[in-house]
Coordinates of C-alpha atoms in Angstrom, one line a residue:
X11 CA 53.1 -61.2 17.3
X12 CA 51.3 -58.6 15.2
X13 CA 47.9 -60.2 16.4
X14 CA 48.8 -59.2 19.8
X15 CA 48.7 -55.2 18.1
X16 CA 46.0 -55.6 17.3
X17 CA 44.3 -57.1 20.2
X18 CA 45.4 -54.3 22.0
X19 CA 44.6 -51.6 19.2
X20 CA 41.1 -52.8 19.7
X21 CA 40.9 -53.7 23.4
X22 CA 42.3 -50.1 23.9
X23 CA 39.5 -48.4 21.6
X24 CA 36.6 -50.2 23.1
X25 CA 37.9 -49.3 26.3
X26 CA 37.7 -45.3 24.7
X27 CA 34.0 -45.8 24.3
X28 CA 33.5 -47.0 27.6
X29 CA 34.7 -44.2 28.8
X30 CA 32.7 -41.6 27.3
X31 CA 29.7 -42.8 29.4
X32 CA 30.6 -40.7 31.7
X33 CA 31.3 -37.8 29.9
X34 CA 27.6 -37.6 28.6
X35 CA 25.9 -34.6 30.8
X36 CA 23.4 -31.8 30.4
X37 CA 25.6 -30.7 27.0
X38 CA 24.2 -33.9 25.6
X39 CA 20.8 -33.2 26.1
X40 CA 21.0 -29.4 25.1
X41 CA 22.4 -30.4 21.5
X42 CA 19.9 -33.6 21.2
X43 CA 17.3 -30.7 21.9
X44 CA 18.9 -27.8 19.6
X45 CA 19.3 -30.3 16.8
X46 CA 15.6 -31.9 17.1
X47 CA 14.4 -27.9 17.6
X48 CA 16.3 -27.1 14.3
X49 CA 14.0 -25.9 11.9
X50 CA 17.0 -25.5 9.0
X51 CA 19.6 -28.2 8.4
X52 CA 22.9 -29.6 10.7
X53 CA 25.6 -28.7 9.1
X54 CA 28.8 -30.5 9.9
X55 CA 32.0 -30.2 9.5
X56 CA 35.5 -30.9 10.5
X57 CA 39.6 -31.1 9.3
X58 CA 41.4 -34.1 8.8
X59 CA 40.3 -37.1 10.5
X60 CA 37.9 -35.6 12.0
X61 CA 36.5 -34.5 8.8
X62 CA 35.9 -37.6 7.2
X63 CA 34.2 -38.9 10.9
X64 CA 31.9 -35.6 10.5
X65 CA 31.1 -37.1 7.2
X66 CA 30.1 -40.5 8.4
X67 CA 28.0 -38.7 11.4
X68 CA 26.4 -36.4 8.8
X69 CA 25.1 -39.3 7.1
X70 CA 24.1 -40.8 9.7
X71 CA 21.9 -38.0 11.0
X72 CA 20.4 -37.6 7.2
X73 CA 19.5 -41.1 7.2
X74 CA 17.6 -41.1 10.9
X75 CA 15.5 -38.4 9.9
X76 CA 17.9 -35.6 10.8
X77 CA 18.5 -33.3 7.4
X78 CA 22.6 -32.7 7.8
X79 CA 25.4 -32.6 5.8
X80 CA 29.0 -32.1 5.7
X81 CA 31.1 -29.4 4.5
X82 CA 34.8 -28.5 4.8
X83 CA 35.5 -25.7 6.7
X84 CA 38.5 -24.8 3.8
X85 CA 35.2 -24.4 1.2
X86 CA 33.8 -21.7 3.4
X87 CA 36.0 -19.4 2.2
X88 CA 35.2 -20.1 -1.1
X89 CA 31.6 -19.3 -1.7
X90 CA 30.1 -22.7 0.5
X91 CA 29.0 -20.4 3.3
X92 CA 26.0 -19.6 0.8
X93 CA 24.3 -22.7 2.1
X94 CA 24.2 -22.0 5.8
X95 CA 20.7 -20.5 6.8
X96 CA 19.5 -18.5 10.1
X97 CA 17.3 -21.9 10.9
X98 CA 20.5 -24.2 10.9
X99 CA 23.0 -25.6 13.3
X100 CA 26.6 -26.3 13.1
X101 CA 27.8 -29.5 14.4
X102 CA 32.1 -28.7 14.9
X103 CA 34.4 -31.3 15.2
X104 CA 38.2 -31.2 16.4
X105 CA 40.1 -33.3 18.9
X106 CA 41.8 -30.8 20.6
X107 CA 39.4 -27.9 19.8
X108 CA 42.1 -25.3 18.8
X109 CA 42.1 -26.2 14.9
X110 CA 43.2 -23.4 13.0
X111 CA 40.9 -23.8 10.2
X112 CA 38.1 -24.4 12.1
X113 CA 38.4 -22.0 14.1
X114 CA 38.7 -19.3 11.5
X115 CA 35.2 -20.5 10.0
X116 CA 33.5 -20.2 14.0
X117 CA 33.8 -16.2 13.4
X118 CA 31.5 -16.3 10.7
X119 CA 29.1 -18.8 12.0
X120 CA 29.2 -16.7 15.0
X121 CA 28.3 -13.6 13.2
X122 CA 25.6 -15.5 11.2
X123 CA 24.0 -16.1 14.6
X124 CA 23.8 -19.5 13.5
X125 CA 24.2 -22.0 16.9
X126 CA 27.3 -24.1 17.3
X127 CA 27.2 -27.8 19.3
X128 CA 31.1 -28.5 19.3
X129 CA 32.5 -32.6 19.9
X130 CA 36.2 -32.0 21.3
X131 CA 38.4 -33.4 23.4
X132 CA 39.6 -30.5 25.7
X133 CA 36.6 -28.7 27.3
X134 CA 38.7 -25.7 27.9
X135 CA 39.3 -25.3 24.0
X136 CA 38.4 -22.1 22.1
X137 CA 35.9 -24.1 20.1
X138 CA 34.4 -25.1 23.1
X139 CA 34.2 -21.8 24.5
X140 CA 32.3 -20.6 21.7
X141 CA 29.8 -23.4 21.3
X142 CA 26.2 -23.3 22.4
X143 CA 26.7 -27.0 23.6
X144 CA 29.9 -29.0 24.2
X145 CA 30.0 -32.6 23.6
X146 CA 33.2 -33.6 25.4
X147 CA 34.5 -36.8 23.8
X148 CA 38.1 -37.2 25.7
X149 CA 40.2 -40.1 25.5
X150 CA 43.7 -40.6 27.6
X151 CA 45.7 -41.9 24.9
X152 CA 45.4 -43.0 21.2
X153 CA 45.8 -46.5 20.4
X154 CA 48.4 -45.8 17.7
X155 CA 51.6 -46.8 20.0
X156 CA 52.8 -43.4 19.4
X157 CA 50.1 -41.9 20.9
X158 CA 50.3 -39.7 17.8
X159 CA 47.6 -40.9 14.8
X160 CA 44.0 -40.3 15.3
X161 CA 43.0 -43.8 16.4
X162 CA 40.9 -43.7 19.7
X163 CA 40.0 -40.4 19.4
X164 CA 38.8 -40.7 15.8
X165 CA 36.6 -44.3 17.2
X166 CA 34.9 -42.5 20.3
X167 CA 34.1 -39.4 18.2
X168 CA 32.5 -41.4 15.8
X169 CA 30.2 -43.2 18.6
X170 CA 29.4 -40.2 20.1
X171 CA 28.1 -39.2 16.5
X172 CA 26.1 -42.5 16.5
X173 CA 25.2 -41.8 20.1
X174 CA 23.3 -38.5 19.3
X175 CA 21.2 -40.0 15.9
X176 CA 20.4 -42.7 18.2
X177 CA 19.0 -40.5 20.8
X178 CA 17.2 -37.9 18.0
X179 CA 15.8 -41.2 16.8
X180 CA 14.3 -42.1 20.1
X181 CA 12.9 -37.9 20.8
X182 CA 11.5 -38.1 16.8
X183 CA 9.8 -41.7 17.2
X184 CA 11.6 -43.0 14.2
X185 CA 10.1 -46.1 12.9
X186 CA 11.5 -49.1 10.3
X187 CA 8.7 -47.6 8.2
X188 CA 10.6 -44.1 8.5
X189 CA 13.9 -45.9 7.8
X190 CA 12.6 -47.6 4.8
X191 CA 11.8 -44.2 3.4
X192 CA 15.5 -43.0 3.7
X193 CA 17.0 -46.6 2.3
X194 CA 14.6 -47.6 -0.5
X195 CA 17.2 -49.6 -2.2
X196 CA 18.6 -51.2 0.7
X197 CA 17.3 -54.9 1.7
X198 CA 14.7 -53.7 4.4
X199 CA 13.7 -50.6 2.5
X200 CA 12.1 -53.6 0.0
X201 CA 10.5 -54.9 2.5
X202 CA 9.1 -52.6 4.2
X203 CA 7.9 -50.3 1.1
X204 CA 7.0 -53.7 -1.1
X205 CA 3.5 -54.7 -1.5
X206 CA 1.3 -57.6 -2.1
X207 CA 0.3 -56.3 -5.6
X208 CA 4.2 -56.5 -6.1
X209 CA 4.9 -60.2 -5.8
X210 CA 1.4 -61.6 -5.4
X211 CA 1.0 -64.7 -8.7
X212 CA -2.3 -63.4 -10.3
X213 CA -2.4 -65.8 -13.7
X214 CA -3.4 -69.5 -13.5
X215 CA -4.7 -69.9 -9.9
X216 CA -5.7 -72.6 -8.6
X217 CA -9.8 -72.3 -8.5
X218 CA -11.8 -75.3 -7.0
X219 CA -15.5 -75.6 -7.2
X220 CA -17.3 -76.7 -3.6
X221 CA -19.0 -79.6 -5.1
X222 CA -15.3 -81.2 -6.7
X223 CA -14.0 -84.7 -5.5
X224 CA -11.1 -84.2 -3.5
X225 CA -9.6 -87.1 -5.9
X226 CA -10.0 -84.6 -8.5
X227 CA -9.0 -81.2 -6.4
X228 CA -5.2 -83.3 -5.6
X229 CA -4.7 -83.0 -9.5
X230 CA -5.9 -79.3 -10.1
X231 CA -3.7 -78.4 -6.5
X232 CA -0.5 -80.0 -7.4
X233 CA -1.0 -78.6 -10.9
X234 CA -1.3 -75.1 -9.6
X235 CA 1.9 -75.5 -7.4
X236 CA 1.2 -73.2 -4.4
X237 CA 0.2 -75.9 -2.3
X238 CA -3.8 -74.3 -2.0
X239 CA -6.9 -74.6 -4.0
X240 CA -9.4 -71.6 -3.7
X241 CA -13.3 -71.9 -4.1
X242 CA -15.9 -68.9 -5.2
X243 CA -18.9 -68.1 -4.5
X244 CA -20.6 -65.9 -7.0
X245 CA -17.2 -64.3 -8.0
X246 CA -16.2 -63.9 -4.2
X247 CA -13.3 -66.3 -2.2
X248 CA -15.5 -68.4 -0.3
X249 CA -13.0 -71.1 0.8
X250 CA -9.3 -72.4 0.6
X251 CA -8.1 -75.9 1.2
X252 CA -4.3 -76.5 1.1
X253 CA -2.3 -79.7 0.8
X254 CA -2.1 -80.4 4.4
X255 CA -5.9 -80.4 4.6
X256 CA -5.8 -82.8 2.1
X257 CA -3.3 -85.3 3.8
X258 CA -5.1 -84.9 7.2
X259 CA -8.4 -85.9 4.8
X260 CA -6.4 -89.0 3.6
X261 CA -6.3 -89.9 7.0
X262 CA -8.7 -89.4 8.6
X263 CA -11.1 -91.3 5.7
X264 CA -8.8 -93.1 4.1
X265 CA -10.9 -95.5 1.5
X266 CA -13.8 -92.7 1.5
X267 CA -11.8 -90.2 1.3
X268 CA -12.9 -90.0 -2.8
X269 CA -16.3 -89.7 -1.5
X270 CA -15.7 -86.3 -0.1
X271 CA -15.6 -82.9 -1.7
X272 CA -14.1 -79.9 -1.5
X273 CA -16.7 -78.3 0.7
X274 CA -16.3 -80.7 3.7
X275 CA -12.6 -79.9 4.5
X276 CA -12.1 -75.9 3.4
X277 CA -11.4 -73.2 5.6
X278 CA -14.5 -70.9 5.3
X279 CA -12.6 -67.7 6.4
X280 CA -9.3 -67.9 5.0
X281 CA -6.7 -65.5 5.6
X282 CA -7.0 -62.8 3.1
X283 CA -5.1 -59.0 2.4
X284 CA -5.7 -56.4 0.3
X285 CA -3.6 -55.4 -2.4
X286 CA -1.7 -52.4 -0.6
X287 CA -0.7 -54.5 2.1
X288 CA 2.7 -54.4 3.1
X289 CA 5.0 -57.8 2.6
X290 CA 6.2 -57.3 6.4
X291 CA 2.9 -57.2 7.6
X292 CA 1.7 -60.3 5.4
X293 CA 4.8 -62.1 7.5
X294 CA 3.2 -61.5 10.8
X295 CA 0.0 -62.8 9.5
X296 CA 1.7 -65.8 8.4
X297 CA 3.7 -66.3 11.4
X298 CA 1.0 -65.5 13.8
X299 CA -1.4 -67.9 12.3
X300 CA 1.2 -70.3 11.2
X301 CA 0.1 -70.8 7.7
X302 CA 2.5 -70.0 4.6
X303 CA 0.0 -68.5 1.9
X304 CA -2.8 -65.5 2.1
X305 CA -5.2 -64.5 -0.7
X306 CA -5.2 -60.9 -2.3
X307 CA -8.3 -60.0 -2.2
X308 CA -10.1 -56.4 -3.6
X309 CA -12.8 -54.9 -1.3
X310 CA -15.7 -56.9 -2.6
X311 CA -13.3 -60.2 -1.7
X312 CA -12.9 -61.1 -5.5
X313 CA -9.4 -62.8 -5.8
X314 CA -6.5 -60.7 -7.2
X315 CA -3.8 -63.4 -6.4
X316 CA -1.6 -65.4 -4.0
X317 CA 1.1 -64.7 -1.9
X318 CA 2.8 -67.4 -0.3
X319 CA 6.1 -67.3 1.8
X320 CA 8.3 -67.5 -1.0
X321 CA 6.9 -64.6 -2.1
X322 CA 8.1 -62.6 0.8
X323 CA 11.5 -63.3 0.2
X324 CA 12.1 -60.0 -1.3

């Protein structure tokens, strides 16, 4: 039976964020704009529920390229209205748009001529009255079966936070590279910021001269366990065989196949980055060329090391 509850809990709250598709208008796009015009910080803030989803949007924002933070209204009036600036804006959030502490703080934010972009769910509040830009986020009921506990207001609020970082994403260009920058120890901050200095294998590689037997080069490439062999030229990579160039050899030659060297079957223009090459861009190479190792190479092409697919796995 309880499952049921919450079926409907979330069936009713999706259905919340549905409906604030229409609600999006020209108030929108005015705050997108004041807030990607903002030369200072967004300052957001909020009682209650609605201060921990100002919290969560504030984050959000400072994580998208957006500098914001959140503060509680209550601190204001005791020495945290020190940090607000002529060059910021104040993001406001209440459900009903009358709350008293809030409310109290507008007045100085007001007098501070500091611009105020207000989320709320009653257009006709006071704190929408006083804002520069409304963002109405109403809901007809809550999904708490009361209709009393922030539960569907609290969720649609919260997308309509992730709704305008979304959108200041799209106006700033933000790129994975960008993102990287504000997650560095997250999973695809590694990636994107990792290098191939940083996991190439640079000790005992696998170097083959041109002239070896290839009965000789299947001993020094399983020994050097990266699947390759690599061949110089006067310091510089000149070639790369790998173990499948070896099989297709066996085949194709079979019993004079120990009669070959290395020079007949290597790749004369292997794949090859520099060391400040980024691991995600390595991956493309791979993947558009369908191979599973590049060289690291310094800009006179002497080998540095090896990066194989493994390696990427960072």
């Amino acid at each position: 039976m309880t499952k049921e509850y919450a079926i409907q809990c979330l069936q009713d709250e999706a259905q919340a964020i549905l409906d604030l598709i229409p609600q999006i208008d020209d108030n929108f796009e005015r705050a997108v704009q004041m807030i990607y015009q903002c030369k200072g910080k967004v300052i957001v803030t909020g009682v209650g529920k609605s201060g921990h989803i100002g919290a969560k949007i504030a984050a959000t924002l400072a994580s998208t390229g957006t500098p914001a933070f959140y503060i509680n209204p209550l601190d204001v009036y005791h020495g945290d209205l020190g940090v607000m600036t002529h060059d910021d804006v104040v993001l406001a959030l209440s459900n009903s748009g009358q709350t008293d502490e809030l409310l109290r703080f507008i007045p100085m934010v007001l007098h501070m001529e500091v611009p105020i972009i207000s989320m709320t769910g009653n257009p006709d509040s006071l704190l929408a009255k006083y804002s520069n830009a409304h963002i109405l986020v109403h809901v007809d009921r809550e999904a708490c079966p009361l209709n009393l506990a922030p539960t569907s207001s609290t969720t649609a609020a919260l997308a309509m936070g992730d709704a305008l970082a979304v959108a200041l994403m799209q106006v700033r260009g933000f790129k994975p590279r960008d993102f990287a920058q504000f997650h560095p120890g997250g999973s695809l901050g590694k990636r994107l910021l990792t290098t191939a200095r940083d996991v190439m294998r640079s000790d005992d590689l696998p170097i083959l001269p041109a002239y070896m037997h290839l009965g000789e080069a299947i001993i020094l490439v399983s020994k050097g366990k990266l699947g390759l062999g690599v061949t110089l030229a006067d310091g510089r990579v000149s070639g790369l065989i790998t173990d499948g160039d070896i099989r297709r050899a066996m085949e194709r030659w079979q019993a004079e196949f120990f009669d070959h060297t290395v020079s007949d079957i290597m790749t004369v223009a292997p794949k090859c980055v520099l060391p400040e090459t980024k691991v995600t861009e390595i991956q493309r190479i791979m993947q558009r060329n369908k191979i599973h190792s590049v060289l690291v190479i310094d800009d006179d092409r002497h080998l540095l090391g090896v990066v194989d697919h493994y390696s990427c796995m960072v």
